[in-house]
PDB file of C-alpha atoms in Angstrom:
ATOM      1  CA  UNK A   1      10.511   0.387   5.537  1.00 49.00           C
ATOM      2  CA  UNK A   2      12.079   0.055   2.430  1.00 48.00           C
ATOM      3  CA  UNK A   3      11.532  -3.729   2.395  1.00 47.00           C
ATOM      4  CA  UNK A   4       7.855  -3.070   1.407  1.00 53.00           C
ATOM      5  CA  UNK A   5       8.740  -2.173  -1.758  1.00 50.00           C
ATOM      6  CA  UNK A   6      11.275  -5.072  -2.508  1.00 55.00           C
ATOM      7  CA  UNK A   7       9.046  -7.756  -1.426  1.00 60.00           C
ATOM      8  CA  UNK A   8      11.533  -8.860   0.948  1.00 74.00           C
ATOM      9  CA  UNK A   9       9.669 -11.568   2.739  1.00 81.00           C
ATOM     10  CA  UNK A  10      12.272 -12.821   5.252  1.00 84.00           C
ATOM     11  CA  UNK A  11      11.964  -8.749   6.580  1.00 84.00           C
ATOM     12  CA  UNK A  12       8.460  -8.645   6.399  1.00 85.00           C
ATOM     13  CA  UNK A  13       8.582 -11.974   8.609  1.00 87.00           C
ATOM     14  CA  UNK A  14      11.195 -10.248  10.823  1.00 89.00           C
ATOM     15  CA  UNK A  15       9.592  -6.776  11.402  1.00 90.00           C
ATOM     16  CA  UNK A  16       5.625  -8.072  11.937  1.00 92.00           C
ATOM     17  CA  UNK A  17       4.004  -9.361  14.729  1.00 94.00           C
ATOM     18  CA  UNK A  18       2.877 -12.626  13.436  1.00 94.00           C
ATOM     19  CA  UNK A  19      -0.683 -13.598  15.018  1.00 94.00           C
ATOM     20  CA  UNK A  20      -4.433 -13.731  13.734  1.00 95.00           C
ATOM     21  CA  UNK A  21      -4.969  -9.747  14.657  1.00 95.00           C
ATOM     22  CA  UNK A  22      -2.451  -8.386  12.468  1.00 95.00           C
ATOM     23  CA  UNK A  23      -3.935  -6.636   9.700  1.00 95.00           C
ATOM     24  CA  UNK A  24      -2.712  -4.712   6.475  1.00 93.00           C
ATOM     25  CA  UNK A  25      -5.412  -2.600   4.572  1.00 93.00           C
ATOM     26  CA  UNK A  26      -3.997  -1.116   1.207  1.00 89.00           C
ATOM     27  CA  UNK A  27      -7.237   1.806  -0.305  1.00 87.00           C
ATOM     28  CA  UNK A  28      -6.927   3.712  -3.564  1.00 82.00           C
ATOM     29  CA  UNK A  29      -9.729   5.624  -6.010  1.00 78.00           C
ATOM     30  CA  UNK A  30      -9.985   2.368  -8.010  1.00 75.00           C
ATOM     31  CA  UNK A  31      -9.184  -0.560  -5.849  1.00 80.00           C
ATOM     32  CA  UNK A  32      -9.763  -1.708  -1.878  1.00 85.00           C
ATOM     33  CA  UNK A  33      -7.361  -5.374  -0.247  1.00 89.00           C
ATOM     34  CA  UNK A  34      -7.249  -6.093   3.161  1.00 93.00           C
ATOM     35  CA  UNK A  35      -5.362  -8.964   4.377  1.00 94.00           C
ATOM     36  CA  UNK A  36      -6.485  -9.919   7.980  1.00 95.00           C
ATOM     37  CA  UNK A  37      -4.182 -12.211  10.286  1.00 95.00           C
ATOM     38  CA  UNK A  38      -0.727 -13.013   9.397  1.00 93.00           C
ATOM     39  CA  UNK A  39      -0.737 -16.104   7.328  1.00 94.00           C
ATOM     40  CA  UNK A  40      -3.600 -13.770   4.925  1.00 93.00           C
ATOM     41  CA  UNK A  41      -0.899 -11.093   4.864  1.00 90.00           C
ATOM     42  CA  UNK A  42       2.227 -12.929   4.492  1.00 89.00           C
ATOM     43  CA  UNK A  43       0.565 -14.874   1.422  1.00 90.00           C
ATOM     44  CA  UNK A  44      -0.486 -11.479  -0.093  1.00 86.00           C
ATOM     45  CA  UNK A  45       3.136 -10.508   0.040  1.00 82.00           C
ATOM     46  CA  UNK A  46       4.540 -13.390  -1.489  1.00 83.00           C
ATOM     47  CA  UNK A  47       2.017 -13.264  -4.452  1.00 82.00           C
ATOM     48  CA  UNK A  48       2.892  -9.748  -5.016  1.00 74.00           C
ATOM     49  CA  UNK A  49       6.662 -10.439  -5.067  1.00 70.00           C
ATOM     50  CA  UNK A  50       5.586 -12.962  -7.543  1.00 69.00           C
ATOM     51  CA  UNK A  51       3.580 -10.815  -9.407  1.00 63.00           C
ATOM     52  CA  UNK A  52       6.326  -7.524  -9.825  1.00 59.00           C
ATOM     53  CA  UNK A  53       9.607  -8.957  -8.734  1.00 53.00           C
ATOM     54  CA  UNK A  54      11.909  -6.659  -6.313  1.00 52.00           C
ATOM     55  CA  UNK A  55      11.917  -3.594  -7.200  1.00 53.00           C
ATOM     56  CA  UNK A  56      15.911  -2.482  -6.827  1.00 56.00           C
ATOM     57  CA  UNK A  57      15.669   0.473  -8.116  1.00 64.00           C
ATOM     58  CA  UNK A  58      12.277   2.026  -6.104  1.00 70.00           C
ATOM     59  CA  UNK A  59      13.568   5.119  -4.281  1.00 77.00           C
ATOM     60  CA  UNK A  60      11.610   6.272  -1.019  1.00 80.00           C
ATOM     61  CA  UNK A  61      11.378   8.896   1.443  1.00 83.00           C
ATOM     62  CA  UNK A  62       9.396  10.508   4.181  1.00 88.00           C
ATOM     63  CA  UNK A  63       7.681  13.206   5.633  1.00 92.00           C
ATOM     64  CA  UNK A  64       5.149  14.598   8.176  1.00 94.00           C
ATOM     65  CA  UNK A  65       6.157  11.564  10.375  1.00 94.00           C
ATOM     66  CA  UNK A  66       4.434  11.323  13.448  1.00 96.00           C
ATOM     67  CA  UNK A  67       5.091   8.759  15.967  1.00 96.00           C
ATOM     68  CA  UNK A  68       3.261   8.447  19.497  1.00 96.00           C
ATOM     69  CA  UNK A  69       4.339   6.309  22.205  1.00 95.00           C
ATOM     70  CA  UNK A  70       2.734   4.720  25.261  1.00 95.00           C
ATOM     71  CA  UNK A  71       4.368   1.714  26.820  1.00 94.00           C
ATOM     72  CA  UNK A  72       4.991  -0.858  24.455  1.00 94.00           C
ATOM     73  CA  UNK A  73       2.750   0.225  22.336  1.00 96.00           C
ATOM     74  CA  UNK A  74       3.212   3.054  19.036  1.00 97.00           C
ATOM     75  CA  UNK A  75       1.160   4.848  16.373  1.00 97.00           C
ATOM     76  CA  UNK A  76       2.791   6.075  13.069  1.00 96.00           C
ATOM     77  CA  UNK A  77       1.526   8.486  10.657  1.00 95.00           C
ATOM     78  CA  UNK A  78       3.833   9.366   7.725  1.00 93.00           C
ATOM     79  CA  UNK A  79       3.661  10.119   4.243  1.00 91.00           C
ATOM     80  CA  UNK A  80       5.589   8.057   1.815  1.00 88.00           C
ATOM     81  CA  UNK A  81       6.722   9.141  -1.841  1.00 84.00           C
ATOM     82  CA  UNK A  82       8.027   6.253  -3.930  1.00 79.00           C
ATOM     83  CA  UNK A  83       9.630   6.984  -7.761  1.00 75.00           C
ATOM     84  CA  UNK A  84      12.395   4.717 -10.067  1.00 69.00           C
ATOM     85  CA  UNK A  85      15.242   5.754 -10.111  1.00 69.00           C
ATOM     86  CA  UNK A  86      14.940   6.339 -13.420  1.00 69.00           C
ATOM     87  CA  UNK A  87      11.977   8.649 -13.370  1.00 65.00           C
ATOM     88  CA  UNK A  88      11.494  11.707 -11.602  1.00 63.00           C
ATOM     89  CA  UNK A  89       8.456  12.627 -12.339  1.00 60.00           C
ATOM     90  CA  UNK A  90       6.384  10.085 -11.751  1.00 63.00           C
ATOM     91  CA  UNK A  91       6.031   9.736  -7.783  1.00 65.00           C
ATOM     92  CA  UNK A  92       3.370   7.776  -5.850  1.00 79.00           C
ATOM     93  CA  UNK A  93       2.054   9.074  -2.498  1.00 84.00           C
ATOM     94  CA  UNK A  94       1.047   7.381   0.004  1.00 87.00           C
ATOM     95  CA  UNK A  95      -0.419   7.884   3.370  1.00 90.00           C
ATOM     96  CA  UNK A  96       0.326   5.230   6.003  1.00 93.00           C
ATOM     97  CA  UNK A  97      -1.166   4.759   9.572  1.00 95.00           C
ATOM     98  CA  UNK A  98       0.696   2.362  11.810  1.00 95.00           C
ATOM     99  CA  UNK A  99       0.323   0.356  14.925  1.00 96.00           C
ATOM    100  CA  UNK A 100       3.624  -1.086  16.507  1.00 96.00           C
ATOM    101  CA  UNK A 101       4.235  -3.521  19.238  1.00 96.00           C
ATOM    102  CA  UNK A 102       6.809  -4.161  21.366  1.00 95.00           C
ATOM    103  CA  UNK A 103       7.623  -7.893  20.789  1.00 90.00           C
ATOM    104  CA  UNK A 104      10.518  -9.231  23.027  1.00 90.00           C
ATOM    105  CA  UNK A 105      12.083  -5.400  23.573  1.00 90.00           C
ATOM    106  CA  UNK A 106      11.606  -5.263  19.501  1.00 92.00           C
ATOM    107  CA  UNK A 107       9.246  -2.581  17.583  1.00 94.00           C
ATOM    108  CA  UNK A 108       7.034  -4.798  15.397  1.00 94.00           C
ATOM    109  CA  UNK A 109       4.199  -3.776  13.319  1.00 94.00           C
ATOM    110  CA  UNK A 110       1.135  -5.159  14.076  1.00 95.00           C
ATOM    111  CA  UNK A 111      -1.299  -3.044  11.917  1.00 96.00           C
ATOM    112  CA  UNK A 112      -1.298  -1.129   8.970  1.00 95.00           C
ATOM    113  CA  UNK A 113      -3.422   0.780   6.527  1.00 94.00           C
ATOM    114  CA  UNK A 114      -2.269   2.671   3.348  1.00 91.00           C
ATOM    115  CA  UNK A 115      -3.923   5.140   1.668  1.00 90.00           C
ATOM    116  CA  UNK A 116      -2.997   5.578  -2.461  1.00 85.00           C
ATOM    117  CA  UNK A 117      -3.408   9.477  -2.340  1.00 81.00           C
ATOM    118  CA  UNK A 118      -2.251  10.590  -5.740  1.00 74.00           C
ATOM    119  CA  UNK A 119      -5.193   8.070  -7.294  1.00 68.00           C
ATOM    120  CA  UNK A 120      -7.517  10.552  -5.842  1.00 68.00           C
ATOM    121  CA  UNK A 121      -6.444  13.351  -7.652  1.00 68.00           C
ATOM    122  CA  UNK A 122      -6.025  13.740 -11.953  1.00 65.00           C
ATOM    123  CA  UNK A 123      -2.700  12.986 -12.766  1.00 61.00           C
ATOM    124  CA  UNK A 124      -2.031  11.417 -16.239  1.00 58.00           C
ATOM    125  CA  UNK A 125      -0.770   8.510 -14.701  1.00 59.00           C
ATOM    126  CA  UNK A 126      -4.072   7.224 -13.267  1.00 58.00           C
ATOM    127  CA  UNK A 127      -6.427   8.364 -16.612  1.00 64.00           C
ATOM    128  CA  UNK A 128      -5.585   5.435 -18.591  1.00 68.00           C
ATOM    129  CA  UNK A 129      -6.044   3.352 -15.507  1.00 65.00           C
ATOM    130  CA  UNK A 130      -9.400   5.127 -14.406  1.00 67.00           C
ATOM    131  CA  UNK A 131     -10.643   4.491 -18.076  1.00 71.00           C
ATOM    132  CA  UNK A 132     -10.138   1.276 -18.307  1.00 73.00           C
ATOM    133  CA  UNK A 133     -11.678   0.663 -15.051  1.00 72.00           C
ATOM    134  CA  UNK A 134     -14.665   2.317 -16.142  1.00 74.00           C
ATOM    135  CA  UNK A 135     -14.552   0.106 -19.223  1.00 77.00           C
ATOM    136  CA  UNK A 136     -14.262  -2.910 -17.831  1.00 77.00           C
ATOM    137  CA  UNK A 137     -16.643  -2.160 -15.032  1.00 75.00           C
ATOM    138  CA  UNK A 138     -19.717  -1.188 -17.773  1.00 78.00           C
ATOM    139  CA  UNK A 139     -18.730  -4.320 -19.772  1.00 81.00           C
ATOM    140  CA  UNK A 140     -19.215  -6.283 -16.773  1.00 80.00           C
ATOM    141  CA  UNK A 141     -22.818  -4.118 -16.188  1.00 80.00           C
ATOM    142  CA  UNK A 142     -23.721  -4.855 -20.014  1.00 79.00           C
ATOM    143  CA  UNK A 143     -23.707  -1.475 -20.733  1.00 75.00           C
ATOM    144  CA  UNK A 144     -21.467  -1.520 -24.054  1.00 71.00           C
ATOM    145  CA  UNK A 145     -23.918   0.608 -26.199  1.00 71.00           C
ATOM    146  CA  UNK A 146     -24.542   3.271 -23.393  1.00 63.00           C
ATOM    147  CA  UNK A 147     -23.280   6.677 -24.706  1.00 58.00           C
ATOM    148  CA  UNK A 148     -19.915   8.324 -23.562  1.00 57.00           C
ATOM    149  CA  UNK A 149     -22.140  10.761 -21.828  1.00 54.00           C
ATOM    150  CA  UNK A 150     -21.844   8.459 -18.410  1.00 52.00           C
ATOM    151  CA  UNK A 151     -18.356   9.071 -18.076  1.00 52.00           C
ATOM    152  CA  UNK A 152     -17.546  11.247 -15.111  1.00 52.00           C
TER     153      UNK A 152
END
């Protein structure tokens, strides 16, 4: 799975069923995409390798993986920590539910959705981040000269 985080698109192409069901939902505190049918998901991923670049050095790993079977059909739970090489303390968690296919005697995905856990909790990380969304979001209300009392 570690071909999510590079933006490797020729894997992406290679592990996905590719029809106008396939669906990819991505949900965090501040934010909420959802890509529906493959063409809509595909051009998602290519915009976001765009956007980042590969990212070499993104370590992952797993836990509480839960996989159930039933013909050609599979459903994945599993928790996902990502961190740079470079920095051990700041991980992201994520919680991912997946739907697999059997395409040709080959596991594909065919659905996915993935839940930004840590944005749900206060971590420094996501302050600055939740901030500025609130910011931008009054600024957008016209509500510059409303006191600081409306933060949360």
């Amino acid at each position: 799975m570690a071909y999510y985080a590079k933006a490797d698109v020729d894997a992406w192409q290679k592990y996905w069923i590719k029809d106008a069901h396939s669906s990819r939902s991505s949900i965090d505190k501040f934010e909420y995409s959802q890509q529906v049918g493959w063409e809509d998901l595909i051009a998602q991923v290519k915009k976001n390798n765009q956007e980042r670049g590969k990212a070499d050095s993104l370590l992952l790993t797993f836990d509480n993986v839960h996989i159930r079977t039933s013909g050609t059909i599979a459903f994945l739970e599993v928790d996902e920590h990502w961190r740079l090489q470079d920095n051990d303390t700041l991980v992201t968690n994520i919680h991912t539910y997946a739907v697999f296919m059997q395409e040709n005697k080959v596991w594909k995905m065919a659905n996915q959705i993935r839940v930004t856990t840590d944005t749900y909790t206060v971590k420094a990380p996501y302050r600055e981040y939740e901030l500025n969304t609130i910011g931008y979001d009054l600024l957008k209300e016209e509500r510059v000269s409303e006191p600081s009392t409306c933060l949360p």
